[in-house]
Short mmCIF file of N, CA and C in Angstrom, two decimals:
data_model
loop_
_atom_site.label_atom_id
_atom_site.label_comp_id
_atom_site.label_asym_id
_atom_site.label_seq_id
_atom_site.Cartn_x
_atom_site.Cartn_y
_atom_site.Cartn_z
N UNK E 1 -19.91 -61.26 -10.79
CA UNK E 1 -20.87 -60.36 -10.19
C UNK E 1 -20.15 -59.12 -9.68
N UNK E 2 -20.61 -57.97 -10.07
CA UNK E 2 -20.00 -56.72 -9.63
C UNK E 2 -20.41 -56.43 -8.19
N UNK E 3 -19.53 -55.77 -7.45
CA UNK E 3 -19.88 -55.34 -6.11
C UNK E 3 -20.01 -53.83 -6.12
N UNK E 4 -20.77 -53.31 -5.21
CA UNK E 4 -20.99 -51.88 -5.18
C UNK E 4 -19.81 -51.17 -4.53
N UNK E 5 -19.70 -49.89 -4.84
CA UNK E 5 -18.63 -49.08 -4.23
C UNK E 5 -18.78 -49.08 -2.72
N UNK E 6 -20.01 -49.12 -2.22
CA UNK E 6 -20.23 -49.14 -0.78
C UNK E 6 -19.57 -50.37 -0.15
N UNK E 7 -19.70 -51.54 -0.79
CA UNK E 7 -19.07 -52.75 -0.28
C UNK E 7 -17.55 -52.60 -0.23
N UNK E 8 -16.98 -52.07 -1.28
CA UNK E 8 -15.53 -51.87 -1.34
C UNK E 8 -15.11 -50.87 -0.28
N UNK E 9 -15.88 -49.81 -0.12
CA UNK E 9 -15.56 -48.81 0.90
C UNK E 9 -15.58 -49.41 2.30
N UNK E 10 -16.55 -50.26 2.57
CA UNK E 10 -16.64 -50.89 3.90
C UNK E 10 -15.44 -51.81 4.14
N UNK E 11 -15.07 -52.61 3.15
CA UNK E 11 -13.90 -53.48 3.29
C UNK E 11 -12.62 -52.65 3.42
N UNK E 12 -12.56 -51.55 2.68
CA UNK E 12 -11.39 -50.66 2.76
C UNK E 12 -11.27 -50.10 4.18
N UNK E 13 -12.38 -49.64 4.74
CA UNK E 13 -12.39 -49.10 6.10
C UNK E 13 -11.97 -50.16 7.10
N UNK E 14 -12.49 -51.37 6.93
CA UNK E 14 -12.14 -52.48 7.81
C UNK E 14 -10.64 -52.79 7.71
N UNK E 15 -10.14 -52.92 6.48
CA UNK E 15 -8.72 -53.23 6.27
C UNK E 15 -7.84 -52.13 6.85
N UNK E 16 -8.21 -50.89 6.66
CA UNK E 16 -7.44 -49.77 7.23
C UNK E 16 -7.38 -49.88 8.74
N UNK E 17 -8.52 -50.19 9.36
CA UNK E 17 -8.55 -50.34 10.81
C UNK E 17 -7.69 -51.48 11.30
N UNK E 18 -7.79 -52.63 10.63
CA UNK E 18 -6.99 -53.80 11.01
C UNK E 18 -5.50 -53.47 10.90
N UNK E 19 -5.11 -52.88 9.80
CA UNK E 19 -3.68 -52.58 9.60
C UNK E 19 -3.20 -51.50 10.58
N UNK E 20 -4.04 -50.53 10.87
CA UNK E 20 -3.67 -49.50 11.84
C UNK E 20 -3.50 -50.06 13.23
N UNK E 21 -4.43 -50.91 13.64
CA UNK E 21 -4.32 -51.54 14.96
C UNK E 21 -3.14 -52.50 15.00
N UNK E 22 -2.82 -53.14 13.90
CA UNK E 22 -1.68 -54.06 13.86
C UNK E 22 -0.38 -53.29 14.11
N UNK E 23 -0.30 -52.07 13.63
CA UNK E 23 0.89 -51.26 13.87
C UNK E 23 1.14 -51.05 15.36
N UNK E 24 0.07 -50.93 16.14
CA UNK E 24 0.21 -50.62 17.55
C UNK E 24 0.13 -51.84 18.47
N UNK E 25 -0.69 -52.83 18.10
CA UNK E 25 -0.97 -53.91 19.04
C UNK E 25 -0.68 -55.31 18.51
N UNK E 26 -0.60 -55.45 17.22
CA UNK E 26 -0.56 -56.81 16.66
C UNK E 26 0.40 -56.91 15.49
N UNK E 27 1.63 -56.53 15.71
CA UNK E 27 2.62 -56.51 14.65
C UNK E 27 2.94 -57.86 14.04
N UNK E 28 2.53 -58.94 14.71
CA UNK E 28 2.83 -60.28 14.21
C UNK E 28 1.82 -60.78 13.18
N UNK E 29 0.83 -59.96 12.83
CA UNK E 29 -0.19 -60.40 11.88
C UNK E 29 -0.41 -59.41 10.73
N UNK E 30 0.45 -58.43 10.60
CA UNK E 30 0.22 -57.41 9.57
C UNK E 30 0.18 -57.99 8.17
N UNK E 31 1.14 -58.80 7.81
CA UNK E 31 1.18 -59.37 6.47
C UNK E 31 0.10 -60.40 6.24
N UNK E 32 -0.09 -61.26 7.20
CA UNK E 32 -1.07 -62.34 7.03
C UNK E 32 -2.49 -61.80 7.01
N UNK E 33 -2.74 -60.66 7.67
CA UNK E 33 -4.06 -60.04 7.62
C UNK E 33 -4.45 -59.71 6.19
N UNK E 34 -3.51 -59.23 5.41
CA UNK E 34 -3.80 -58.92 4.00
C UNK E 34 -4.12 -60.18 3.21
N UNK E 35 -3.38 -61.25 3.46
CA UNK E 35 -3.65 -62.51 2.77
C UNK E 35 -5.02 -63.07 3.16
N UNK E 36 -5.38 -62.95 4.43
CA UNK E 36 -6.69 -63.42 4.88
C UNK E 36 -7.82 -62.61 4.24
N UNK E 37 -7.63 -61.31 4.14
CA UNK E 37 -8.64 -60.48 3.47
C UNK E 37 -8.81 -60.91 2.02
N UNK E 38 -7.71 -61.25 1.36
CA UNK E 38 -7.80 -61.77 0.00
C UNK E 38 -8.59 -63.07 -0.06
N UNK E 39 -8.36 -63.96 0.90
CA UNK E 39 -9.10 -65.21 0.96
C UNK E 39 -10.58 -64.99 1.20
N UNK E 40 -10.90 -64.02 2.05
CA UNK E 40 -12.30 -63.70 2.33
C UNK E 40 -12.98 -63.19 1.06
N UNK E 41 -12.31 -62.34 0.33
CA UNK E 41 -12.86 -61.82 -0.93
C UNK E 41 -13.01 -62.96 -1.93
N UNK E 42 -12.02 -63.84 -2.00
CA UNK E 42 -12.02 -64.95 -2.97
C UNK E 42 -13.14 -65.95 -2.69
N UNK E 43 -13.26 -66.40 -1.44
CA UNK E 43 -14.17 -67.51 -1.13
C UNK E 43 -15.48 -67.09 -0.48
N UNK E 44 -15.55 -65.87 0.02
CA UNK E 44 -16.76 -65.42 0.70
C UNK E 44 -17.94 -65.31 -0.25
N UNK E 45 -19.11 -65.74 0.22
CA UNK E 45 -20.32 -65.65 -0.59
C UNK E 45 -20.76 -64.19 -0.69
N UNK E 46 -21.21 -63.77 -1.86
CA UNK E 46 -21.66 -62.39 -2.04
C UNK E 46 -22.69 -62.00 -0.97
N UNK E 47 -22.55 -60.80 -0.49
CA UNK E 47 -23.47 -60.22 0.50
C UNK E 47 -23.48 -60.95 1.84
N UNK E 48 -22.46 -61.75 2.14
CA UNK E 48 -22.46 -62.47 3.42
C UNK E 48 -21.47 -61.89 4.43
N UNK E 49 -20.64 -60.96 4.03
CA UNK E 49 -19.63 -60.41 4.93
C UNK E 49 -20.30 -59.43 5.90
N UNK E 50 -20.09 -59.69 7.19
CA UNK E 50 -20.59 -58.79 8.23
C UNK E 50 -19.41 -58.40 9.11
N UNK E 51 -19.28 -57.13 9.37
CA UNK E 51 -18.16 -56.61 10.15
C UNK E 51 -18.69 -56.07 11.48
N UNK E 52 -18.09 -56.52 12.55
CA UNK E 52 -18.49 -56.05 13.89
C UNK E 52 -18.11 -54.58 14.03
N UNK E 53 -18.97 -53.85 14.69
CA UNK E 53 -18.71 -52.44 14.95
C UNK E 53 -18.52 -52.22 16.45
N UNK E 54 -17.63 -51.29 16.77
CA UNK E 54 -17.41 -50.88 18.15
C UNK E 54 -17.26 -49.37 18.15
N UNK E 55 -18.12 -48.70 18.89
CA UNK E 55 -18.11 -47.24 18.96
C UNK E 55 -18.20 -46.61 17.57
N UNK E 56 -18.98 -47.23 16.69
CA UNK E 56 -19.21 -46.67 15.36
C UNK E 56 -18.16 -46.98 14.32
N UNK E 57 -17.11 -47.70 14.69
CA UNK E 57 -16.04 -48.04 13.75
C UNK E 57 -15.91 -49.56 13.65
N UNK E 58 -15.36 -50.05 12.52
CA UNK E 58 -15.16 -51.50 12.39
C UNK E 58 -14.21 -52.03 13.47
N UNK E 59 -14.55 -53.17 14.04
CA UNK E 59 -13.71 -53.80 15.06
C UNK E 59 -12.93 -54.95 14.41
N UNK E 60 -12.21 -55.71 15.21
CA UNK E 60 -11.37 -56.80 14.71
C UNK E 60 -12.11 -58.11 14.58
N UNK E 61 -13.35 -58.07 14.13
CA UNK E 61 -14.12 -59.30 13.99
C UNK E 61 -14.98 -59.21 12.73
N UNK E 62 -14.96 -60.30 11.96
CA UNK E 62 -15.68 -60.34 10.69
C UNK E 62 -16.30 -61.71 10.53
N UNK E 63 -17.55 -61.75 10.06
CA UNK E 63 -18.25 -62.99 9.74
C UNK E 63 -18.38 -63.10 8.23
N UNK E 64 -18.26 -64.31 7.71
CA UNK E 64 -18.45 -64.53 6.28
C UNK E 64 -18.96 -65.95 6.06
N UNK E 65 -19.78 -66.12 5.06
CA UNK E 65 -20.23 -67.46 4.67
C UNK E 65 -19.36 -67.96 3.53
N UNK E 66 -18.89 -69.18 3.68
CA UNK E 66 -18.09 -69.86 2.66
C UNK E 66 -18.67 -71.25 2.49
N UNK E 67 -19.06 -71.57 1.28
CA UNK E 67 -19.65 -72.88 0.98
C UNK E 67 -20.82 -73.20 1.91
N UNK E 68 -21.64 -72.21 2.20
CA UNK E 68 -22.84 -72.42 2.99
C UNK E 68 -22.65 -72.45 4.49
N UNK E 69 -21.43 -72.25 4.97
CA UNK E 69 -21.17 -72.26 6.41
C UNK E 69 -20.64 -70.91 6.84
N UNK E 70 -20.91 -70.54 8.09
CA UNK E 70 -20.47 -69.26 8.62
C UNK E 70 -19.15 -69.43 9.38
N UNK E 71 -18.24 -68.51 9.13
CA UNK E 71 -16.95 -68.48 9.82
C UNK E 71 -16.72 -67.09 10.39
N UNK E 72 -16.04 -67.04 11.51
CA UNK E 72 -15.70 -65.79 12.15
C UNK E 72 -14.18 -65.63 12.10
N UNK E 73 -13.74 -64.47 11.70
CA UNK E 73 -12.32 -64.12 11.70
C UNK E 73 -12.12 -63.10 12.81
N UNK E 74 -11.24 -63.42 13.76
CA UNK E 74 -11.05 -62.55 14.91
C UNK E 74 -9.60 -62.61 15.37
N UNK E 75 -9.13 -61.49 15.88
CA UNK E 75 -7.78 -61.43 16.44
C UNK E 75 -7.82 -61.86 17.90
N UNK E 76 -6.93 -62.77 18.28
CA UNK E 76 -6.82 -63.25 19.65
C UNK E 76 -5.62 -62.55 20.28
N UNK E 77 -5.89 -61.68 21.26
CA UNK E 77 -4.82 -60.90 21.88
C UNK E 77 -3.85 -61.76 22.68
N UNK E 78 -4.32 -62.87 23.22
CA UNK E 78 -3.45 -63.74 24.02
C UNK E 78 -2.44 -64.48 23.17
N UNK E 79 -2.88 -65.03 22.04
CA UNK E 79 -1.98 -65.80 21.17
C UNK E 79 -1.32 -64.94 20.10
N UNK E 80 -1.83 -63.71 19.92
CA UNK E 80 -1.36 -62.77 18.90
C UNK E 80 -1.51 -63.37 17.49
N UNK E 81 -2.64 -64.06 17.29
CA UNK E 81 -2.94 -64.67 15.99
C UNK E 81 -4.35 -64.30 15.55
N UNK E 82 -4.57 -64.35 14.25
CA UNK E 82 -5.91 -64.20 13.71
C UNK E 82 -6.48 -65.60 13.58
N UNK E 83 -7.66 -65.79 14.16
CA UNK E 83 -8.28 -67.11 14.17
C UNK E 83 -9.47 -67.17 13.22
N UNK E 84 -9.67 -68.33 12.64
CA UNK E 84 -10.91 -68.64 11.94
C UNK E 84 -11.69 -69.55 12.87
N UNK E 85 -12.88 -69.09 13.25
CA UNK E 85 -13.70 -69.83 14.20
C UNK E 85 -14.97 -70.35 13.51
N UNK E 86 -15.47 -71.43 14.02
CA UNK E 86 -16.68 -72.06 13.51
C UNK E 86 -17.92 -71.32 13.99
N UNK E 87 -18.63 -70.69 13.11
CA UNK E 87 -19.95 -70.09 13.27
C UNK E 87 -20.06 -68.87 14.17
N UNK E 88 -19.46 -68.87 15.36
CA UNK E 88 -19.64 -67.76 16.30
C UNK E 88 -18.30 -67.30 16.84
N UNK E 89 -18.33 -66.16 17.53
CA UNK E 89 -17.09 -65.64 18.08
C UNK E 89 -16.50 -66.52 19.17
N UNK E 90 -17.30 -67.42 19.72
CA UNK E 90 -16.81 -68.37 20.73
C UNK E 90 -16.73 -69.79 20.18
N UNK E 91 -16.92 -69.93 18.86
CA UNK E 91 -16.87 -71.25 18.23
C UNK E 91 -15.48 -71.85 18.26
N UNK E 92 -15.40 -73.10 17.90
CA UNK E 92 -14.11 -73.81 17.86
C UNK E 92 -13.14 -73.11 16.91
N UNK E 93 -11.89 -73.03 17.31
CA UNK E 93 -10.86 -72.45 16.45
C UNK E 93 -10.47 -73.50 15.42
N UNK E 94 -10.69 -73.16 14.16
CA UNK E 94 -10.38 -74.08 13.06
C UNK E 94 -8.97 -73.86 12.52
N UNK E 95 -8.54 -72.62 12.51
CA UNK E 95 -7.20 -72.26 12.03
C UNK E 95 -6.76 -71.01 12.80
N UNK E 96 -5.46 -70.86 12.98
CA UNK E 96 -4.89 -69.66 13.59
C UNK E 96 -3.65 -69.27 12.81
N UNK E 97 -3.52 -67.98 12.52
CA UNK E 97 -2.45 -67.50 11.64
C UNK E 97 -1.72 -66.30 12.22
N UNK E 98 -0.42 -66.25 11.93
CA UNK E 98 0.37 -65.04 12.15
C UNK E 98 1.33 -64.94 10.98
N UNK E 99 2.26 -64.00 11.06
CA UNK E 99 3.14 -63.76 9.91
C UNK E 99 4.14 -64.89 9.64
N UNK E 100 4.17 -65.91 10.50
CA UNK E 100 5.02 -67.07 10.20
C UNK E 100 4.36 -67.99 9.16
N UNK E 101 3.07 -67.81 8.93
CA UNK E 101 2.35 -68.59 7.92
C UNK E 101 2.62 -68.04 6.53
N UNK E 102 2.48 -68.90 5.54
CA UNK E 102 2.72 -68.50 4.15
C UNK E 102 1.39 -68.29 3.42
N UNK E 103 1.49 -67.68 2.26
CA UNK E 103 0.31 -67.52 1.40
C UNK E 103 -0.26 -68.89 1.05
N UNK E 104 0.60 -69.87 0.86
CA UNK E 104 0.14 -71.23 0.56
C UNK E 104 -0.65 -71.81 1.72
N UNK E 105 -0.26 -71.48 2.96
CA UNK E 105 -1.03 -71.93 4.14
C UNK E 105 -2.45 -71.35 4.10
N UNK E 106 -2.54 -70.09 3.75
CA UNK E 106 -3.84 -69.41 3.68
C UNK E 106 -4.70 -70.04 2.58
N UNK E 107 -4.09 -70.23 1.42
CA UNK E 107 -4.85 -70.84 0.30
C UNK E 107 -5.37 -72.21 0.69
N UNK E 108 -4.52 -73.03 1.30
CA UNK E 108 -4.94 -74.38 1.70
C UNK E 108 -6.09 -74.33 2.71
N UNK E 109 -5.99 -73.44 3.67
CA UNK E 109 -7.04 -73.32 4.68
C UNK E 109 -8.36 -72.91 4.04
N UNK E 110 -8.32 -71.94 3.13
CA UNK E 110 -9.56 -71.49 2.49
C UNK E 110 -10.14 -72.55 1.58
N UNK E 111 -9.29 -73.30 0.90
CA UNK E 111 -9.81 -74.38 0.05
C UNK E 111 -10.50 -75.46 0.89
N UNK E 112 -10.03 -75.65 2.12
CA UNK E 112 -10.60 -76.67 3.00
C UNK E 112 -11.91 -76.24 3.66
N UNK E 113 -12.21 -74.96 3.64
CA UNK E 113 -13.44 -74.48 4.29
C UNK E 113 -14.66 -74.86 3.47
#
C-alpha cells in the first residue's frame, strides 16, 4: 500500500524534531531513535500513527497500532530512554531503549508486540 507524501512529510518532521532534540537533551538515544522509527514504519498499521503536538510542532510522543493494539512511544527524561508504553502515555512500560540496545533488540521487541 502506497503512503501519501503528506504522511512521509509528517514522519520526516517528527524524525527531524526527535533527532534535533536528541542533540541537545537526549544524546543517549540518537541512534536507537532511528531504529525505533524503522520498527514503527515496519509494524505500524496504516493510518494509525498519531504524533503529539506541542506549540504547533511535533513533540516526543507518538501513538501507533500494531497487531490491533495501541502503543505509545515516548522519551523519559529521568531514565534518558525511549519507552514503549501500553495504550496511553501513562500505561505500563513494556520496553525501554537507549543506544546500548542493538538493532536485534528492536526487532525482537517489535516482533513481540
